[in-house]
PDB file of C-alpha atoms in Angstrom:
ATOM      1  CA  ILE A   1      -5.358  16.235   8.406  1.00  0.00           C
ATOM      2  CA  PHE A   2      -3.536  13.081   9.448  1.00  0.00           C
ATOM      3  CA  TYR A   3      -4.523  13.711  13.079  1.00  0.00           C
ATOM      4  CA  TYR A   4      -8.174  13.871  12.184  1.00  0.00           C
ATOM      5  CA  LEU A   5      -8.094  10.897   9.850  1.00  0.00           C
ATOM      6  CA  LEU A   6      -6.668   8.858  12.699  1.00  0.00           C
ATOM      7  CA  ASN A   7      -9.529   9.793  14.991  1.00  0.00           C
ATOM      8  CA  SER A   8     -12.702   9.680  12.900  1.00  0.00           C
ATOM      9  CA  ASN A   9     -14.298   8.516   9.676  1.00  0.00           C
ATOM     10  CA  ILE A  10     -14.945  10.845   6.749  1.00  0.00           C
ATOM     11  CA  GLU A  11     -17.698  10.023   4.307  1.00  0.00           C
ATOM     12  CA  PRO A  12     -17.005  10.784   0.625  1.00  0.00           C
ATOM     13  CA  GLU A  13     -19.012  13.507  -1.137  1.00  0.00           C
ATOM     14  CA  ASN A  14     -19.763  14.094  -4.799  1.00  0.00           C
ATOM     15  CA  ASP A  15     -18.014  17.489  -4.830  1.00  0.00           C
ATOM     16  CA  ALA A  16     -14.812  15.989  -3.444  1.00  0.00           C
ATOM     17  CA  ASN A  17     -14.952  13.232  -6.034  1.00  0.00           C
ATOM     18  CA  SER A  18     -15.298  15.802  -8.816  1.00  0.00           C
ATOM     19  CA  ASP A  19     -12.466  17.976  -7.521  1.00  0.00           C
ATOM     20  CA  SER A  20     -10.197  14.951  -7.163  1.00  0.00           C
ATOM     21  CA  TYR A  21     -10.090  14.685 -10.964  1.00  0.00           C
ATOM     22  CA  VAL A  22      -8.740  18.239 -11.084  1.00  0.00           C
ATOM     23  CA  MET A  23      -6.166  17.385  -8.405  1.00  0.00           C
ATOM     24  CA  LEU A  24      -4.998  14.325 -10.332  1.00  0.00           C
ATOM     25  CA  ALA A  25      -4.802  16.290 -13.593  1.00  0.00           C
ATOM     26  CA  ALA A  26      -2.788  19.039 -11.852  1.00  0.00           C
ATOM     27  CA  VAL A  27      -0.202  16.576 -10.535  1.00  0.00           C
ATOM     28  CA  MET A  28       0.120  14.811 -13.882  1.00  0.00           C
ATOM     29  CA  LEU A  29       0.506  18.138 -15.703  1.00  0.00           C
ATOM     30  CA  LEU A  30       3.156  19.234 -13.205  1.00  0.00           C
ATOM     31  CA  PHE A  31       5.137  16.053 -13.843  1.00  0.00           C
ATOM     32  CA  PHE A  32       4.831  16.560 -17.606  1.00  0.00           C
ATOM     33  CA  PHE A  33       5.963  20.198 -17.477  1.00  0.00           C
ATOM     34  CA  ALA A  34       8.824  19.395 -15.073  1.00  0.00           C
ATOM     35  CA  SER A  35      10.173  16.480 -17.150  1.00  0.00           C
ATOM     36  CA  ASP A  36      12.527  18.845 -19.042  1.00  0.00           C
ATOM     37  CA  LYS A  37      13.828  20.230 -15.711  1.00  0.00           C
ATOM     38  CA  LEU A  38      12.237  23.622 -16.354  1.00  0.00           C
ATOM     39  CA  ILE A  39       8.826  25.163 -15.863  1.00  0.00           C
ATOM     40  CA  SER A  40       8.760  28.077 -18.295  1.00  0.00           C
ATOM     41  CA  GLU A  41       6.786  31.318 -18.267  1.00  0.00           C
ATOM     42  CA  ILE A  42       4.310  29.884 -20.776  1.00  0.00           C
ATOM     43  CA  GLU A  43       3.772  26.769 -18.670  1.00  0.00           C
ATOM     44  CA  GLY A  44       3.331  28.984 -15.599  1.00  0.00           C
ATOM     45  CA  ALA A  45       0.727  31.022 -17.452  1.00  0.00           C
ATOM     46  CA  ILE A  46      -1.076  27.792 -18.359  1.00  0.00           C
ATOM     47  CA  PHE A  47      -1.110  26.761 -14.691  1.00  0.00           C
ATOM     48  CA  PHE A  48      -2.472  30.131 -13.600  1.00  0.00           C
ATOM     49  CA  SER A  49      -5.110  30.172 -16.340  1.00  0.00           C
ATOM     50  CA  LEU A  50      -6.273  26.707 -15.324  1.00  0.00           C
ATOM     51  CA  TYR A  51      -6.593  27.883 -11.736  1.00  0.00           C
ATOM     52  CA  LEU A  52      -8.794  30.777 -12.801  1.00  0.00           C
ATOM     53  CA  VAL A  53     -10.954  28.341 -14.787  1.00  0.00           C
ATOM     54  CA  TYR A  54     -11.171  26.077 -11.743  1.00  0.00           C
ATOM     55  CA  ILE A  55     -12.193  28.958  -9.454  1.00  0.00           C
ATOM     56  CA  PHE A  56     -14.859  30.030 -11.956  1.00  0.00           C
ATOM     57  CA  TRP A  57     -16.137  26.442 -12.034  1.00  0.00           C
ATOM     58  CA  LEU A  58     -16.321  26.393  -8.234  1.00  0.00           C
ATOM     59  CA  TYR A  59     -18.221  29.686  -8.270  1.00  0.00           C
ATOM     60  CA  LYS A  60     -20.748  28.430 -10.788  1.00  0.00           C
ATOM     61  CA  ARG A  61     -21.123  25.187  -8.886  1.00  0.00           C
ATOM     62  CA  SER A  62     -21.814  26.930  -5.598  1.00  0.00           C
ATOM     63  CA  SER A  63     -23.883  29.828  -6.967  1.00  0.00           C
ATOM     64  CA  ALA A  64     -27.076  28.134  -5.810  1.00  0.00           C
ATOM     65  CA  SER A  65     -25.877  27.931  -2.199  1.00  0.00           C
ATOM     66  CA  GLU A  66     -27.717  29.991   0.390  1.00  0.00           C
ATOM     67  CA  SER A  67     -25.944  33.068   1.743  1.00  0.00           C
ATOM     68  CA  SER A  68     -25.265  33.312   5.465  1.00  0.00           C
ATOM     69  CA  ASP A  69     -26.620  35.939   7.847  1.00  0.00           C
ATOM     70  CA  SER A  70     -25.192  39.418   7.202  1.00  0.00           C
ATOM     71  CA  ASP A  71     -23.885  39.924  10.759  1.00  0.00           C
ATOM     72  CA  GLU A  72     -22.175  36.537  10.730  1.00  0.00           C
ATOM     73  CA  GLY A  73     -20.752  37.365   7.309  1.00  0.00           C
ATOM     74  CA  LYS A  74     -19.173  40.587   8.587  1.00  0.00           C
ATOM     75  CA  THR A  75     -17.637  38.763  11.536  1.00  0.00           C
ATOM     76  CA  SER A  76     -16.327  35.973   9.318  1.00  0.00           C
ATOM     77  CA  PHE A  77     -14.691  38.402   6.877  1.00  0.00           C
ATOM     78  CA  MET A  78     -13.035  40.223   9.763  1.00  0.00           C
ATOM     79  CA  TYR A  79     -11.519  37.043  11.144  1.00  0.00           C
ATOM     80  CA  LEU A  80     -10.605  35.872   7.650  1.00  0.00           C
ATOM     81  CA  GLY A  81      -8.755  39.106   6.888  1.00  0.00           C
ATOM     82  CA  GLY A  82      -6.887  39.026  10.190  1.00  0.00           C
ATOM     83  CA  GLY A  83      -5.984  35.386   9.725  1.00  0.00           C
ATOM     84  CA  LEU A  84      -4.657  35.950   6.208  1.00  0.00           C
ATOM     85  CA  ILE A  85      -2.495  38.879   7.340  1.00  0.00           C
ATOM     86  CA  ALA A  86      -1.064  36.834  10.212  1.00  0.00           C
ATOM     87  CA  LEU A  87      -0.495  33.916   7.836  1.00  0.00           C
ATOM     88  CA  LEU A  88       1.435  36.111   5.361  1.00  0.00           C
ATOM     89  CA  ILE A  89       3.632  37.532   8.114  1.00  0.00           C
ATOM     90  CA  GLY A  90       4.252  34.083   9.564  1.00  0.00           C
ATOM     91  CA  ALA A  91       5.065  32.630   6.147  1.00  0.00           C
ATOM     92  CA  HIS A  92       7.616  35.392   5.479  1.00  0.00           C
ATOM     93  CA  ILE A  93       9.330  34.817   8.831  1.00  0.00           C
ATOM     94  CA  THR A  94       9.280  31.029   8.308  1.00  0.00           C
ATOM     95  CA  VAL A  95      10.899  31.166   4.881  1.00  0.00           C
ATOM     96  CA  ASP A  96      13.597  33.637   5.941  1.00  0.00           C
ATOM     97  CA  SER A  97      14.429  31.594   9.037  1.00  0.00           C
ATOM     98  CA  ALA A  98      14.477  28.317   7.099  1.00  0.00           C
ATOM     99  CA  VAL A  99      16.899  29.728   4.519  1.00  0.00           C
ATOM    100  CA  GLU A 100      19.228  30.935   7.267  1.00  0.00           C
ATOM    101  CA  ILE A 101      19.114  27.528   8.962  1.00  0.00           C
ATOM    102  CA  ALA A 102      19.877  25.817   5.651  1.00  0.00           C
ATOM    103  CA  LYS A 103      22.910  28.037   5.097  1.00  0.00           C
ATOM    104  CA  ALA A 104      24.151  27.558   8.665  1.00  0.00           C
ATOM    105  CA  LEU A 105      23.866  23.759   8.549  1.00  0.00           C
ATOM    106  CA  GLY A 106      25.016  23.422   4.957  1.00  0.00           C
ATOM    107  CA  VAL A 107      21.745  21.707   4.037  1.00  0.00           C
ATOM    108  CA  PRO A 108      20.459  22.173   0.452  1.00  0.00           C
ATOM    109  CA  GLU A 109      17.633  24.699   0.323  1.00  0.00           C
ATOM    110  CA  ILE A 110      15.493  22.167  -1.596  1.00  0.00           C
ATOM    111  CA  VAL A 111      15.553  19.907   1.482  1.00  0.00           C
ATOM    112  CA  ILE A 112      14.517  22.737   3.786  1.00  0.00           C
ATOM    113  CA  GLY A 113      11.767  23.715   1.368  1.00  0.00           C
ATOM    114  CA  LEU A 114      10.444  20.166   1.105  1.00  0.00           C
ATOM    115  CA  SER A 115      10.494  19.605   4.861  1.00  0.00           C
ATOM    116  CA  VAL A 116      10.589  22.538   7.284  1.00  0.00           C
ATOM    117  CA  VAL A 117       8.856  25.121   5.081  1.00  0.00           C
ATOM    118  CA  ALA A 118       6.330  22.610   3.716  1.00  0.00           C
ATOM    119  CA  VAL A 119       5.346  21.398   7.182  1.00  0.00           C
ATOM    120  CA  GLY A 120       5.372  24.923   8.627  1.00  0.00           C
ATOM    121  CA  THR A 121       3.044  26.306   5.980  1.00  0.00           C
ATOM    122  CA  SER A 122       0.742  23.305   6.452  1.00  0.00           C
ATOM    123  CA  LEU A 123       0.259  23.901  10.178  1.00  0.00           C
ATOM    124  CA  PRO A 124      -2.455  26.563   9.656  1.00  0.00           C
ATOM    125  CA  GLU A 125      -4.279  24.089   7.406  1.00  0.00           C
ATOM    126  CA  LEU A 126      -3.988  21.414  10.086  1.00  0.00           C
ATOM    127  CA  ALA A 127      -5.314  23.752  12.773  1.00  0.00           C
ATOM    128  CA  GLY A 128      -8.205  24.844  10.566  1.00  0.00           C
ATOM    129  CA  THR A 129      -9.072  21.286   9.618  1.00  0.00           C
ATOM    130  CA  VAL A 130      -9.093  20.018  13.205  1.00  0.00           C
ATOM    131  CA  SER A 131     -11.151  23.019  14.332  1.00  0.00           C
ATOM    132  CA  ALA A 132     -13.683  22.501  11.533  1.00  0.00           C
ATOM    133  CA  ALA A 133     -13.859  18.780  12.263  1.00  0.00           C
ATOM    134  CA  LYS A 134     -14.656  19.440  15.919  1.00  0.00           C
ATOM    135  CA  MET A 135     -17.516  21.659  14.742  1.00  0.00           C
ATOM    136  CA  GLY A 136     -18.899  18.827  12.639  1.00  0.00           C
ATOM    137  CA  HIS A 137     -17.684  20.016   9.226  1.00  0.00           C
ATOM    138  CA  LYS A 138     -15.884  16.809   8.312  1.00  0.00           C
ATOM    139  CA  GLU A 139     -15.979  17.503   4.585  1.00  0.00           C
ATOM    140  CA  ILE A 140     -13.484  20.348   5.066  1.00  0.00           C
ATOM    141  CA  ALA A 141     -10.781  17.792   5.868  1.00  0.00           C
ATOM    142  CA  VAL A 142     -10.946  16.259   2.386  1.00  0.00           C
ATOM    143  CA  GLY A 143     -11.595  19.595   0.700  1.00  0.00           C
ATOM    144  CA  ASN A 144      -8.516  21.052   2.370  1.00  0.00           C
ATOM    145  CA  VAL A 145      -6.254  18.344   0.984  1.00  0.00           C
ATOM    146  CA  ILE A 146      -7.639  18.553  -2.544  1.00  0.00           C
ATOM    147  CA  GLY A 147      -7.833  22.345  -2.623  1.00  0.00           C
ATOM    148  CA  SER A 148      -4.292  22.786  -1.286  1.00  0.00           C
ATOM    149  CA  ASN A 149      -2.808  20.510  -3.919  1.00  0.00           C
ATOM    150  CA  ILE A 150      -4.661  22.287  -6.719  1.00  0.00           C
ATOM    151  CA  ALA A 151      -3.767  25.764  -5.443  1.00  0.00           C
ATOM    152  CA  ASN A 152      -0.106  24.920  -4.831  1.00  0.00           C
ATOM    153  CA  ILE A 153       0.344  23.630  -8.366  1.00  0.00           C
ATOM    154  CA  PHE A 154      -1.916  25.840 -10.441  1.00  0.00           C
ATOM    155  CA  LEU A 155      -1.751  29.095  -8.451  1.00  0.00           C
ATOM    156  CA  VAL A 156       1.580  29.125  -6.591  1.00  0.00           C
ATOM    157  CA  MET A 157       3.637  27.333  -9.225  1.00  0.00           C
ATOM    158  CA  GLY A 158       1.838  29.220 -11.973  1.00  0.00           C
ATOM    159  CA  VAL A 159       2.563  32.672 -10.520  1.00  0.00           C
ATOM    160  CA  LEU A 160       6.190  31.828  -9.717  1.00  0.00           C
ATOM    161  CA  ALA A 161       6.909  30.390 -13.157  1.00  0.00           C
ATOM    162  CA  THR A 162       5.194  33.314 -14.858  1.00  0.00           C
ATOM    163  CA  VAL A 163       7.432  35.764 -12.987  1.00  0.00           C
ATOM    164  CA  SER A 164      10.587  33.702 -13.505  1.00  0.00           C
ATOM    165  CA  PRO A 165      11.202  30.202 -14.980  1.00  0.00           C
ATOM    166  CA  ILE A 166      11.652  27.504 -12.329  1.00  0.00           C
ATOM    167  CA  GLN A 167      14.590  25.113 -12.539  1.00  0.00           C
ATOM    168  CA  ILE A 168      13.727  21.581 -11.378  1.00  0.00           C
ATOM    169  CA  GLU A 169      16.437  19.476  -9.742  1.00  0.00           C
ATOM    170  CA  ASP A 170      17.048  15.851 -10.686  1.00  0.00           C
ATOM    171  CA  PHE A 171      16.113  14.683  -7.189  1.00  0.00           C
ATOM    172  CA  VAL A 172      12.634  16.194  -7.527  1.00  0.00           C
ATOM    173  CA  ILE A 173      12.010  14.583 -10.917  1.00  0.00           C
ATOM    174  CA  GLU A 174      13.424  11.181  -9.997  1.00  0.00           C
ATOM    175  CA  ARG A 175      12.034  10.773  -6.472  1.00  0.00           C
ATOM    176  CA  THR A 176       9.726  13.507  -5.191  1.00  0.00           C
ATOM    177  CA  LEU A 177       7.370  13.828  -8.168  1.00  0.00           C
ATOM    178  CA  PRO A 178       6.898  10.039  -8.620  1.00  0.00           C
ATOM    179  CA  LEU A 179       6.053   9.786  -4.919  1.00  0.00           C
ATOM    180  CA  LEU A 180       3.648  12.714  -5.297  1.00  0.00           C
ATOM    181  CA  ILE A 181       1.914  10.944  -8.180  1.00  0.00           C
ATOM    182  CA  LEU A 182       1.691   7.711  -6.181  1.00  0.00           C
ATOM    183  CA  LEU A 183       0.224   9.525  -3.177  1.00  0.00           C
ATOM    184  CA  THR A 184      -2.215  11.475  -5.350  1.00  0.00           C
ATOM    185  CA  VAL A 185      -3.463   8.314  -7.046  1.00  0.00           C
ATOM    186  CA  ALA A 186      -3.864   6.634  -3.647  1.00  0.00           C
ATOM    187  CA  THR A 187      -5.795   9.629  -2.318  1.00  0.00           C
ATOM    188  CA  PHE A 188      -7.883   9.744  -5.506  1.00  0.00           C
ATOM    189  CA  PHE A 189      -9.230   6.264  -4.823  1.00  0.00           C
ATOM    190  CA  MET A 190      -9.326   6.457  -1.019  1.00  0.00           C
ATOM    191  CA  ILE A 191     -11.655   9.473  -0.896  1.00  0.00           C
ATOM    192  CA  ARG A 192     -14.251   7.439  -2.772  1.00  0.00           C
ATOM    193  CA  ILE A 193     -14.740   5.255   0.270  1.00  0.00           C
ATOM    194  CA  PRO A 194     -15.173   6.257   3.924  1.00  0.00           C
ATOM    195  CA  LEU A 195     -11.764   7.347   5.244  1.00  0.00           C
ATOM    196  CA  THR A 196     -10.996   5.417   8.421  1.00  0.00           C
ATOM    197  CA  ARG A 197      -8.078   5.160  10.852  1.00  0.00           C
ATOM    198  CA  LEU A 198      -6.483   2.668   8.497  1.00  0.00           C
ATOM    199  CA  GLY A 199      -6.678   5.212   5.686  1.00  0.00           C
ATOM    200  CA  GLY A 200      -5.053   7.807   7.911  1.00  0.00           C
ATOM    201  CA  ILE A 201      -2.228   5.416   8.765  1.00  0.00           C
ATOM    202  CA  ILE A 202      -1.649   4.661   5.074  1.00  0.00           C
ATOM    203  CA  LEU A 203      -1.494   8.361   4.189  1.00  0.00           C
ATOM    204  CA  PHE A 204       0.834   9.079   7.095  1.00  0.00           C
ATOM    205  CA  SER A 205       3.116   6.233   5.981  1.00  0.00           C
ATOM    206  CA  TYR A 206       3.566   8.043   2.660  1.00  0.00           C
ATOM    207  CA  PHE A 207       4.750  11.088   4.591  1.00  0.00           C
ATOM    208  CA  LEU A 208       7.270   8.993   6.502  1.00  0.00           C
ATOM    209  CA  LEU A 209       8.515   7.574   3.202  1.00  0.00           C
ATOM    210  CA  PHE A 210       8.899  11.109   1.909  1.00  0.00           C
ATOM    211  CA  ILE A 211      10.947  12.135   4.953  1.00  0.00           C
ATOM    212  CA  TYR A 212      13.112   9.025   4.488  1.00  0.00           C
ATOM    213  CA  GLN A 213      13.819  10.078   0.918  1.00  0.00           C
ATOM    214  CA  LEU A 214      14.959  13.490   2.120  1.00  0.00           C
ATOM    215  CA  ALA A 215      17.306  11.841   4.613  1.00  0.00           C
ATOM    216  CA  LEU A 216      19.059  10.078   1.733  1.00  0.00           C
ATOM    217  CA  ILE A 217      20.108  13.333   0.056  1.00  0.00           C
TER     218      ILE A 217
END
């Protein structure tokens, strides 16, 4: 996403503006739930329920959209299924390898999760965004950022917390979550104007600040 923002302008759309409110609410709710250093099963269930509500809202909002050609649809579902399977296998290998590296180097697993695993799992999103942008679907770049944030908080965090309560470390509450809120607020306002190279540089600077924070641990 940063690569594309540095190389083209993205015009804001009404759908992205609407979804950005959900993204901001998700981040704020995450900070509120994590303030006691624990995300409980009930809070996880709330996250997951909100994600289902959000998906239903997206479905209702897009119900008037035209369906694509049947042959193209079959081809798209085939590629989608193959891509998801490859993504699941790659994610499993990435996590296992990252944990082993963390143990070998004596690095806290939270650092590996916030850096290596986070970047590794974002690479498919980056590849998809750049590919879509080259095909002229610039709106996917913004939608990818907003949708990923919402899914990671409501869906991923919700499912994990529902299965087992999640302990939150002091570092995450004191540094990572405030930076996440700051970045989310900045993104919330920036997507309401055309995103330019300057906007891409600003967003990338937040990432560098995040990496600097990890280096201080």
